């Protein structure tokens, strides 16, 4: 198996703005933290793109032989509407609108998140902590920051003092490339900042008024933690005051990640993260996919094709392949044409993999040129993955290999043209790269669990449509399934299905 000494990994570190050779703090071990979803809504395909980047990173690090502790949190409190310090909590707002307990909202969308990730063949993280499960630790960190003089209390809220921090530590703005003076000028005009010494300061603990439903007692009165604080707390609690890699979407660089660094330095005196990795956005016609812009679709809509942006439905593995064809640091623009091309690419890859698994080695005349080519492509596939996770170039290597595999399979080439050892390596590594590292798997009819997962999701969407009295959608789903030979059966215990 390819190890980390054979193919040393380089990572583009957003903090240093350079590609660096990855050296973990503890040899052979990696601590990885990724900002998880705010569970107040269905995840959309843009969210999936970001999480998929880190799923591949986790898979690749593990394949290289690292023992990885992967922590991805669930944000279930503190993330306020519009990402600023004023306004309602996103989860509390949804609970109010839908007349639910906040924890019902959290559970519902956490379930949806997990269902979605399973559908796209994600590996679960080692730890999935939630912000509400770490209130005590968050209070402790607020206290530490206060004790060190980098925060102040006003009316039961505690604010981080950015200017004081900058004077002492000087690194605020380093990650995001923002200049403090510009930030000060831009924040002056915002409303609702009266309590802050400076508009740039951010809440690490917020006082909760009577109407607020998610709140906890603290030394400063009843309140709730700031959004940025939770990630500082949960990452360092499980990975140490300094850990190896922190990931998230590019849009989280500022203010979220910038504030995370400041909080950890203020509390513990150490820069918390060695390598920052930021995954770029999924766009639609050049615009970031986002719920609020109305240009997002959920995985269920993608699969059923039930969305104005979609010409038809696409399978989860087609989407996974689509994602792998781009580098994580580039924007990826959604289009039906691109997905149709990915559909073909995915099939080509899986056909080659299946053919290779059915082949066996037979004695023949060695072709040293061919051997060198195959060996080079295999090595190159790993070198590309080790080069800041270049899945796009890695797929190009896999396609080159597919051409050779197809020649073996069509008997245009004898398998004996390469040595038994290289043939065995080709079989092992080809499958390892596609299935274990890129997470791309077969999803034809034989894969009943994938069908089942898909069906559970479709049934859920139909139920929601019915609850919302959107009978046009629920009928459309039932009719489309019927046309595909799938009958839905509504019963007392919920909805089941039969395949004809
Ligand atoms: P949220 O639940 O809003 O905190 O977002 C969860 C993750 O999805 C974050 O890492 C975001 O950066 C990421 N994200 C949101 N929109 C997109 C998008 N259009 N493309 C890629 N990632 C996104
Ligand atoms: Zn975070």
mmCIF file of C-alpha atoms in Angstrom, residues 116-472:
data_model
loop_
_atom_site.group_PDB
_atom_site.id
_atom_site.type_symbol
_atom_site.label_atom_id
_atom_site.label_comp_id
_atom_site.label_asym_id
_atom_site.label_seq_id
_atom_site.Cartn_x
_atom_site.Cartn_y
_atom_site.Cartn_z
ATOM 1 C CA UNK A 116 -27.464 12.861 2.549
ATOM 2 C CA UNK A 117 -23.886 12.032 3.407
ATOM 3 C CA UNK A 118 -24.660 8.301 3.394
ATOM 4 C CA UNK A 119 -26.194 8.673 -0.016
ATOM 5 C CA UNK A 120 -22.973 10.168 -1.339
ATOM 6 C CA UNK A 121 -20.906 7.461 0.360
ATOM 7 C CA UNK A 122 -19.233 9.617 3.015
ATOM 8 C CA UNK A 123 -17.271 8.088 5.866
ATOM 9 C CA UNK A 124 -18.472 9.271 9.277
ATOM 10 C CA UNK A 125 -16.060 11.418 11.271
ATOM 11 C CA UNK A 126 -14.399 10.052 14.402
ATOM 12 C CA UNK A 127 -16.233 12.566 16.597
ATOM 13 C CA UNK A 128 -19.270 14.700 15.759
ATOM 14 C CA UNK A 129 -19.671 17.101 18.679
ATOM 15 C CA UNK A 130 -22.529 19.561 18.951
ATOM 16 C CA UNK A 131 -22.304 23.129 20.226
ATOM 17 C CA UNK A 132 -25.130 22.657 22.753
ATOM 18 C CA UNK A 133 -23.263 19.661 24.188
ATOM 19 C CA UNK A 134 -20.264 21.894 24.990
ATOM 20 C CA UNK A 135 -21.774 24.912 26.732
ATOM 21 C CA UNK A 136 -19.676 24.446 29.875
ATOM 22 C CA UNK A 137 -16.442 24.333 27.894
ATOM 23 C CA UNK A 138 -17.540 27.433 25.977
ATOM 24 C CA UNK A 139 -18.212 29.308 29.204
ATOM 25 C CA UNK A 140 -14.748 28.262 30.394
ATOM 26 C CA UNK A 141 -13.115 29.619 27.255
ATOM 27 C CA UNK A 142 -14.994 32.920 27.521
ATOM 28 C CA UNK A 143 -13.707 33.187 31.089
ATOM 29 C CA UNK A 144 -10.133 32.485 29.983
ATOM 30 C CA UNK A 145 -10.323 35.171 27.306
ATOM 31 C CA UNK A 146 -11.743 37.621 29.880
ATOM 32 C CA UNK A 147 -9.012 36.675 32.376
ATOM 33 C CA UNK A 148 -6.340 37.376 29.776
ATOM 34 C CA UNK A 149 -7.829 40.818 29.133
ATOM 35 C CA UNK A 150 -8.966 40.258 25.539
ATOM 36 C CA UNK A 151 -12.710 40.557 26.165
ATOM 37 C CA UNK A 152 -15.105 42.753 28.122
ATOM 38 C CA UNK A 153 -18.586 42.321 29.530
ATOM 39 C CA UNK A 154 -21.523 44.649 28.835
ATOM 40 C CA UNK A 155 -25.081 43.972 30.030
ATOM 41 C CA UNK A 156 -24.563 40.229 30.291
ATOM 42 C CA UNK A 157 -22.846 39.889 26.895
ATOM 43 C CA UNK A 158 -19.122 39.338 26.446
ATOM 44 C CA UNK A 159 -17.341 40.811 23.430
ATOM 45 C CA UNK A 160 -13.934 40.016 22.036
ATOM 46 C CA UNK A 161 -11.753 43.122 21.984
ATOM 47 C CA UNK A 162 -10.215 42.973 18.520
ATOM 48 C CA UNK A 163 -8.084 46.126 18.783
ATOM 49 C CA UNK A 164 -6.555 45.083 22.098
ATOM 50 C CA UNK A 165 -5.864 41.654 20.662
ATOM 51 C CA UNK A 166 -4.268 43.122 17.568
ATOM 52 C CA UNK A 167 -2.026 45.358 19.630
ATOM 53 C CA UNK A 168 -0.754 42.378 21.603
ATOM 54 C CA UNK A 169 -0.665 39.630 18.972
ATOM 55 C CA UNK A 170 -0.806 41.362 15.586
ATOM 56 C CA UNK A 171 -2.207 38.491 13.539
ATOM 57 C CA UNK A 172 -5.880 39.481 13.178
ATOM 58 C CA UNK A 173 -6.541 39.540 9.433
ATOM 59 C CA UNK A 174 -3.597 37.290 8.512
ATOM 60 C CA UNK A 175 -5.758 34.356 7.407
ATOM 61 C CA UNK A 176 -8.347 36.309 5.447
ATOM 62 C CA UNK A 177 -5.976 38.973 4.173
ATOM 63 C CA UNK A 178 -8.180 41.708 5.609
ATOM 64 C CA UNK A 179 -6.622 44.947 6.741
ATOM 65 C CA UNK A 180 -7.783 46.087 10.156
ATOM 66 C CA UNK A 181 -8.131 49.746 9.195
ATOM 67 C CA UNK A 182 -10.433 48.820 6.271
ATOM 68 C CA UNK A 183 -12.499 46.615 8.543
ATOM 69 C CA UNK A 184 -12.881 49.399 11.091
ATOM 70 C CA UNK A 185 -14.076 51.792 8.386
ATOM 71 C CA UNK A 186 -16.554 49.272 7.020
ATOM 72 C CA UNK A 187 -18.141 48.278 10.318
ATOM 73 C CA UNK A 188 -18.935 51.784 11.578
ATOM 74 C CA UNK A 189 -22.189 52.022 9.686
ATOM 75 C CA UNK A 190 -23.753 48.851 11.066
ATOM 76 C CA UNK A 191 -26.652 49.174 13.493
ATOM 77 C CA UNK A 192 -27.085 47.361 16.781
ATOM 78 C CA UNK A 193 -23.448 47.663 17.806
ATOM 79 C CA UNK A 194 -23.951 50.084 20.728
ATOM 80 C CA UNK A 195 -22.569 47.723 23.343
ATOM 81 C CA UNK A 196 -19.301 47.197 21.511
ATOM 82 C CA UNK A 197 -16.230 49.315 22.104
ATOM 83 C CA UNK A 198 -15.517 48.905 18.423
ATOM 84 C CA UNK A 199 -17.779 47.714 15.599
ATOM 85 C CA UNK A 200 -15.203 45.078 14.779
ATOM 86 C CA UNK A 201 -15.542 43.342 18.144
ATOM 87 C CA UNK A 202 -17.586 40.161 18.124
ATOM 88 C CA UNK A 203 -19.739 38.420 20.703
ATOM 89 C CA UNK A 204 -18.335 35.342 22.400
ATOM 90 C CA UNK A 205 -21.290 35.217 24.791
ATOM 91 C CA UNK A 206 -24.650 36.892 24.208
ATOM 92 C CA UNK A 207 -27.187 37.888 26.790
ATOM 93 C CA UNK A 208 -30.578 36.278 26.092
ATOM 94 C CA UNK A 209 -33.739 38.264 26.533
ATOM 95 C CA UNK A 210 -37.116 36.901 27.650
ATOM 96 C CA UNK A 211 -38.156 35.852 24.146
ATOM 97 C CA UNK A 212 -35.011 33.874 23.495
ATOM 98 C CA UNK A 213 -35.658 30.126 23.700
ATOM 99 C CA UNK A 214 -32.154 28.657 23.593
ATOM 100 C CA UNK A 215 -30.279 29.900 26.649
ATOM 101 C CA UNK A 216 -28.093 28.745 29.537
ATOM 102 C CA UNK A 217 -26.963 30.191 32.884
ATOM 103 C CA UNK A 218 -23.447 31.628 32.982
ATOM 104 C CA UNK A 219 -21.349 33.881 35.238
ATOM 105 C CA UNK A 220 -22.629 36.807 33.115
ATOM 106 C CA UNK A 221 -26.299 35.918 33.303
ATOM 107 C CA UNK A 222 -28.544 33.800 31.107
ATOM 108 C CA UNK A 223 -27.349 33.686 27.530
ATOM 109 C CA UNK A 224 -25.862 31.662 24.701
ATOM 110 C CA UNK A 225 -22.417 31.257 23.110
ATOM 111 C CA UNK A 226 -21.178 33.042 20.001
ATOM 112 C CA UNK A 227 -20.968 31.020 16.772
ATOM 113 C CA UNK A 228 -17.189 31.389 16.313
ATOM 114 C CA UNK A 229 -16.493 30.237 19.840
ATOM 115 C CA UNK A 230 -17.924 26.757 19.469
ATOM 116 C CA UNK A 231 -15.398 25.708 16.832
ATOM 117 C CA UNK A 232 -12.454 26.996 18.883
ATOM 118 C CA UNK A 233 -13.741 25.015 21.843
ATOM 119 C CA UNK A 234 -14.623 21.758 20.130
ATOM 120 C CA UNK A 235 -11.521 21.607 17.939
ATOM 121 C CA UNK A 236 -9.072 22.164 20.779
ATOM 122 C CA UNK A 237 -10.992 19.980 23.227
ATOM 123 C CA UNK A 238 -10.655 16.918 21.001
ATOM 124 C CA UNK A 239 -7.467 17.671 19.050
ATOM 125 C CA UNK A 240 -5.315 19.684 21.451
ATOM 126 C CA UNK A 241 -4.413 23.353 21.774
ATOM 127 C CA UNK A 242 -2.555 23.040 18.522
ATOM 128 C CA UNK A 243 -3.632 20.595 15.852
ATOM 129 C CA UNK A 244 -2.810 19.722 12.261
ATOM 130 C CA UNK A 245 -5.549 20.644 9.787
ATOM 131 C CA UNK A 246 -8.641 22.836 9.938
ATOM 132 C CA UNK A 247 -10.993 22.855 6.972
ATOM 133 C CA UNK A 248 -14.152 24.546 5.824
ATOM 134 C CA UNK A 249 -15.734 26.374 2.918
ATOM 135 C CA UNK A 250 -13.951 29.425 1.511
ATOM 136 C CA UNK A 251 -16.822 31.641 2.715
ATOM 137 C CA UNK A 252 -15.979 30.784 6.333
ATOM 138 C CA UNK A 253 -12.476 32.328 6.192
ATOM 139 C CA UNK A 254 -13.836 35.617 7.426
ATOM 140 C CA UNK A 255 -15.076 36.293 9.982
ATOM 141 C CA UNK A 256 -15.542 32.738 11.301
ATOM 142 C CA UNK A 257 -12.034 31.310 10.976
ATOM 143 C CA UNK A 258 -10.252 34.605 11.567
ATOM 144 C CA UNK A 259 -12.153 34.889 14.865
ATOM 145 C CA UNK A 260 -11.417 31.254 15.750
ATOM 146 C CA UNK A 261 -7.684 31.934 15.544
ATOM 147 C CA UNK A 262 -7.981 35.101 17.655
ATOM 148 C CA UNK A 263 -10.050 33.333 20.341
ATOM 149 C CA UNK A 264 -7.666 30.398 20.672
ATOM 150 C CA UNK A 265 -4.600 32.626 20.803
ATOM 151 C CA UNK A 266 -6.314 34.857 23.372
ATOM 152 C CA UNK A 267 -7.315 31.890 25.529
ATOM 153 C CA UNK A 268 -4.370 29.517 25.155
ATOM 154 C CA UNK A 269 -1.571 31.703 23.789
ATOM 155 C CA UNK A 270 -1.043 29.377 20.836
ATOM 156 C CA UNK A 271 -1.941 29.627 17.152
ATOM 157 C CA UNK A 272 -4.328 26.657 17.050
ATOM 158 C CA UNK A 273 -3.953 25.325 13.525
ATOM 159 C CA UNK A 274 -0.915 24.292 11.472
ATOM 160 C CA UNK A 275 -2.633 23.979 8.061
ATOM 161 C CA UNK A 276 -5.807 25.782 7.023
ATOM 162 C CA UNK A 277 -7.620 24.341 4.005
ATOM 163 C CA UNK A 278 -10.492 26.093 2.261
ATOM 164 C CA UNK A 279 -12.716 24.447 -0.273
ATOM 165 C CA UNK A 280 -14.167 26.628 -3.002
ATOM 166 C CA UNK A 281 -17.804 27.203 -3.837
ATOM 167 C CA UNK A 282 -20.232 25.368 -6.037
ATOM 168 C CA UNK A 283 -21.735 27.981 -8.321
ATOM 169 C CA UNK A 284 -24.715 28.148 -10.653
ATOM 170 C CA UNK A 285 -24.136 30.389 -13.661
ATOM 171 C CA UNK A 286 -21.202 31.857 -11.780
ATOM 172 C CA UNK A 287 -23.176 32.671 -8.630
ATOM 173 C CA UNK A 288 -22.554 30.899 -5.309
ATOM 174 C CA UNK A 289 -25.210 28.254 -4.720
ATOM 175 C CA UNK A 290 -27.145 29.322 -1.664
ATOM 176 C CA UNK A 291 -30.527 28.815 -0.152
ATOM 177 C CA UNK A 292 -31.184 32.540 0.114
ATOM 178 C CA UNK A 293 -30.474 33.193 -3.577
ATOM 179 C CA UNK A 294 -32.984 30.493 -4.557
ATOM 180 C CA UNK A 295 -30.451 28.801 -6.841
ATOM 181 C CA UNK A 296 -29.845 25.779 -4.641
ATOM 182 C CA UNK A 297 -31.266 22.323 -4.806
ATOM 183 C CA UNK A 298 -31.235 19.493 -2.340
ATOM 184 C CA UNK A 299 -29.755 16.083 -3.108
ATOM 185 C CA UNK A 300 -33.297 14.670 -3.288
ATOM 186 C CA UNK A 301 -34.230 17.198 -5.973
ATOM 187 C CA UNK A 302 -31.055 16.354 -7.806
ATOM 188 C CA UNK A 303 -31.860 12.672 -7.844
ATOM 189 C CA UNK A 304 -35.492 13.045 -8.853
ATOM 190 C CA UNK A 305 -34.723 15.875 -11.286
ATOM 191 C CA UNK A 306 -37.611 17.755 -9.704
ATOM 192 C CA UNK A 307 -36.193 21.294 -9.917
ATOM 193 C CA UNK A 308 -36.397 23.982 -12.605
ATOM 194 C CA UNK A 309 -32.591 24.032 -12.945
ATOM 195 C CA UNK A 310 -32.424 20.320 -13.702
ATOM 196 C CA UNK A 311 -33.088 18.720 -17.074
ATOM 197 C CA UNK A 312 -33.308 15.291 -15.436
ATOM 198 C CA UNK A 313 -32.232 13.389 -12.323
ATOM 199 C CA UNK A 314 -28.587 12.468 -11.677
ATOM 200 C CA UNK A 315 -27.283 9.699 -9.458
ATOM 201 C CA UNK A 316 -25.215 10.370 -6.326
ATOM 202 C CA UNK A 317 -22.109 8.757 -7.804
ATOM 203 C CA UNK A 318 -22.391 10.881 -10.947
ATOM 204 C CA UNK A 319 -22.318 13.891 -8.645
ATOM 205 C CA UNK A 320 -19.393 12.513 -6.681
ATOM 206 C CA UNK A 321 -17.498 11.973 -9.916
ATOM 207 C CA UNK A 322 -18.449 15.499 -11.067
ATOM 208 C CA UNK A 323 -16.943 16.895 -7.881
ATOM 209 C CA UNK A 324 -13.724 14.872 -8.279
ATOM 210 C CA UNK A 325 -13.154 16.289 -11.749
ATOM 211 C CA UNK A 326 -12.409 19.690 -10.251
ATOM 212 C CA UNK A 327 -9.706 20.796 -7.837
ATOM 213 C CA UNK A 328 -11.173 21.711 -4.467
ATOM 214 C CA UNK A 329 -9.670 25.191 -4.572
ATOM 215 C CA UNK A 330 -11.404 26.139 -7.838
ATOM 216 C CA UNK A 331 -15.009 27.121 -8.127
ATOM 217 C CA UNK A 332 -17.130 24.437 -9.723
ATOM 218 C CA UNK A 333 -20.012 25.580 -11.875
ATOM 219 C CA UNK A 334 -23.088 23.422 -12.028
ATOM 220 C CA UNK A 335 -24.621 22.724 -15.424
ATOM 221 C CA UNK A 336 -26.679 19.929 -16.921
ATOM 222 C CA UNK A 337 -24.070 19.510 -19.682
ATOM 223 C CA UNK A 338 -21.278 19.062 -17.147
ATOM 224 C CA UNK A 339 -23.307 16.509 -15.200
ATOM 225 C CA UNK A 340 -24.200 14.591 -18.343
ATOM 226 C CA UNK A 341 -20.490 14.435 -19.192
ATOM 227 C CA UNK A 342 -19.795 13.196 -15.644
ATOM 228 C CA UNK A 343 -22.414 10.510 -16.073
ATOM 229 C CA UNK A 344 -20.436 9.162 -19.034
ATOM 230 C CA UNK A 345 -17.093 9.565 -17.259
ATOM 231 C CA UNK A 346 -18.337 7.747 -14.188
ATOM 232 C CA UNK A 347 -19.586 4.829 -16.296
ATOM 233 C CA UNK A 348 -16.306 4.626 -18.185
ATOM 234 C CA UNK A 349 -14.357 4.419 -14.940
ATOM 235 C CA UNK A 350 -16.623 1.823 -13.373
ATOM 236 C CA UNK A 351 -16.606 -0.302 -16.542
ATOM 237 C CA UNK A 352 -12.811 -0.322 -16.504
ATOM 238 C CA UNK A 353 -12.765 -1.219 -12.812
ATOM 239 C CA UNK A 354 -15.224 -4.070 -13.316
ATOM 240 C CA UNK A 355 -13.309 -5.380 -16.338
ATOM 241 C CA UNK A 356 -10.029 -5.261 -14.415
ATOM 242 C CA UNK A 357 -11.481 -7.216 -11.526
ATOM 243 C CA UNK A 358 -12.622 -9.931 -13.923
ATOM 244 C CA UNK A 359 -9.235 -10.243 -15.613
ATOM 245 C CA UNK A 360 -6.496 -12.572 -14.482
ATOM 246 C CA UNK A 361 -2.825 -12.611 -15.281
ATOM 247 C CA UNK A 362 -1.611 -14.959 -17.965
ATOM 248 C CA UNK A 363 1.901 -15.572 -19.097
ATOM 249 C CA UNK A 364 2.970 -13.594 -22.144
ATOM 250 C CA UNK A 365 5.739 -11.508 -23.669
ATOM 251 C CA UNK A 366 6.710 -8.592 -21.488
ATOM 252 C CA UNK A 367 6.273 -5.170 -23.028
ATOM 253 C CA UNK A 368 8.619 -2.946 -21.075
ATOM 254 C CA UNK A 369 7.291 0.250 -22.604
ATOM 255 C CA UNK A 370 3.764 -0.626 -21.550
ATOM 256 C CA UNK A 371 4.965 -1.604 -18.097
ATOM 257 C CA UNK A 372 6.659 1.763 -17.677
ATOM 258 C CA UNK A 373 3.538 3.567 -18.849
ATOM 259 C CA UNK A 374 1.227 1.746 -16.440
ATOM 260 C CA UNK A 375 3.613 2.080 -13.528
ATOM 261 C CA UNK A 376 4.080 5.744 -14.278
ATOM 262 C CA UNK A 377 0.319 6.367 -14.413
ATOM 263 C CA UNK A 378 -0.245 4.609 -11.094
ATOM 264 C CA UNK A 379 2.545 6.560 -9.411
ATOM 265 C CA UNK A 380 1.351 9.748 -11.017
ATOM 266 C CA UNK A 381 -2.200 9.185 -9.708
ATOM 267 C CA UNK A 382 -0.822 9.083 -6.151
ATOM 268 C CA UNK A 383 1.567 11.975 -6.770
ATOM 269 C CA UNK A 384 -1.381 14.056 -7.977
ATOM 270 C CA UNK A 385 -3.415 13.197 -4.905
ATOM 271 C CA UNK A 386 -0.428 14.082 -2.761
ATOM 272 C CA UNK A 387 -0.102 17.348 -4.623
ATOM 273 C CA UNK A 388 -2.721 19.244 -2.628
ATOM 274 C CA UNK A 389 -5.366 16.618 -3.342
ATOM 275 C CA UNK A 390 -5.506 17.103 -7.094
ATOM 276 C CA UNK A 391 -8.383 14.738 -7.812
ATOM 277 C CA UNK A 392 -8.876 16.245 -11.296
ATOM 278 C CA UNK A 393 -5.414 15.200 -12.480
ATOM 279 C CA UNK A 394 -5.744 11.879 -10.688
ATOM 280 C CA UNK A 395 -8.902 11.124 -12.696
ATOM 281 C CA UNK A 396 -6.965 11.868 -15.911
ATOM 282 C CA UNK A 397 -4.459 9.163 -14.872
ATOM 283 C CA UNK A 398 -7.304 6.763 -14.174
ATOM 284 C CA UNK A 399 -8.717 7.408 -17.636
ATOM 285 C CA UNK A 400 -5.342 6.700 -19.246
ATOM 286 C CA UNK A 401 -5.233 3.443 -17.319
ATOM 287 C CA UNK A 402 -8.828 2.673 -18.372
ATOM 288 C CA UNK A 403 -7.690 2.723 -22.011
ATOM 289 C CA UNK A 404 -5.069 0.045 -21.266
ATOM 290 C CA UNK A 405 -7.454 -2.005 -19.142
ATOM 291 C CA UNK A 406 -9.997 -1.953 -21.967
ATOM 292 C CA UNK A 407 -7.327 -3.216 -24.375
ATOM 293 C CA UNK A 408 -6.563 -6.107 -22.003
ATOM 294 C CA UNK A 409 -10.233 -6.795 -21.635
ATOM 295 C CA UNK A 410 -10.920 -6.746 -25.376
ATOM 296 C CA UNK A 411 -7.877 -9.046 -25.708
ATOM 297 C CA UNK A 412 -6.081 -6.545 -27.907
ATOM 298 C CA UNK A 413 -3.326 -6.790 -25.318
ATOM 299 C CA UNK A 414 -2.330 -9.856 -23.297
ATOM 300 C CA UNK A 415 -2.254 -9.336 -19.546
ATOM 301 C CA UNK A 416 1.116 -11.066 -19.710
ATOM 302 C CA UNK A 417 2.470 -7.959 -21.437
ATOM 303 C CA UNK A 418 3.060 -6.704 -17.915
ATOM 304 C CA UNK A 419 4.573 -8.670 -15.032
ATOM 305 C CA UNK A 420 2.395 -10.546 -12.582
ATOM 306 C CA UNK A 421 3.529 -8.191 -9.845
ATOM 307 C CA UNK A 422 2.572 -5.059 -11.755
ATOM 308 C CA UNK A 423 -0.737 -6.612 -12.787
ATOM 309 C CA UNK A 424 -1.533 -7.322 -9.120
ATOM 310 C CA UNK A 425 -0.583 -3.746 -8.209
ATOM 311 C CA UNK A 426 -2.762 -2.382 -10.999
ATOM 312 C CA UNK A 427 -5.767 -4.365 -9.731
ATOM 313 C CA UNK A 428 -5.187 -3.321 -6.135
ATOM 314 C CA UNK A 429 -4.332 0.352 -6.649
ATOM 315 C CA UNK A 430 -6.951 1.043 -9.319
ATOM 316 C CA UNK A 431 -9.670 -0.122 -6.986
ATOM 317 C CA UNK A 432 -8.093 1.573 -3.947
ATOM 318 C CA UNK A 433 -7.944 4.959 -5.671
ATOM 319 C CA UNK A 434 -11.475 4.836 -7.078
ATOM 320 C CA UNK A 435 -13.339 3.151 -4.248
ATOM 321 C CA UNK A 436 -11.335 3.760 -1.059
ATOM 322 C CA UNK A 437 -9.878 7.204 -1.754
ATOM 323 C CA UNK A 438 -12.257 8.964 -4.140
ATOM 324 C CA UNK A 439 -15.210 7.152 -2.561
ATOM 325 C CA UNK A 440 -16.747 6.315 -5.940
ATOM 326 C CA UNK A 441 -18.627 3.033 -5.915
ATOM 327 C CA UNK A 442 -20.917 0.972 -8.129
ATOM 328 C CA UNK A 443 -24.582 1.885 -7.934
ATOM 329 C CA UNK A 444 -26.219 -0.351 -10.531
ATOM 330 C CA UNK A 445 -29.285 -2.403 -9.735
ATOM 331 C CA UNK A 446 -27.259 -4.883 -7.689
ATOM 332 C CA UNK A 447 -26.614 -2.210 -5.104
ATOM 333 C CA UNK A 448 -29.901 -2.474 -3.247
ATOM 334 C CA UNK A 449 -28.780 -0.492 -0.231
ATOM 335 C CA UNK A 450 -28.156 2.565 -2.398
ATOM 336 C CA UNK A 451 -31.611 2.195 -3.955
ATOM 337 C CA UNK A 452 -33.084 1.852 -0.497
ATOM 338 C CA UNK A 453 -31.333 4.954 0.786
ATOM 339 C CA UNK A 454 -32.522 6.872 -2.248
ATOM 340 C CA UNK A 455 -36.073 5.673 -1.744
ATOM 341 C CA UNK A 456 -36.124 6.665 1.927
ATOM 342 C CA UNK A 457 -35.075 10.158 0.936
ATOM 343 C CA UNK A 458 -37.671 10.406 -1.855
ATOM 344 C CA UNK A 459 -40.401 9.157 0.504
ATOM 345 C CA UNK A 460 -39.383 11.767 3.072
ATOM 346 C CA UNK A 461 -39.564 14.553 0.489
ATOM 347 C CA UNK A 462 -43.007 13.369 -0.620
ATOM 348 C CA UNK A 463 -44.222 13.320 2.969
ATOM 349 C CA UNK A 464 -43.002 16.845 3.520
ATOM 350 C CA UNK A 465 -44.700 17.991 0.338
ATOM 351 C CA UNK A 466 -47.952 16.419 1.575
ATOM 352 C CA UNK A 467 -47.588 18.053 4.975
ATOM 353 C CA UNK A 468 -47.159 21.390 3.231
ATOM 354 C CA UNK A 469 -50.232 20.620 1.091
ATOM 355 C CA UNK A 470 -48.016 20.704 -1.995
ATOM 356 C CA UNK A 471 -49.951 17.923 -3.697
ATOM 357 C CA UNK A 472 -48.587 18.774 -7.149
#
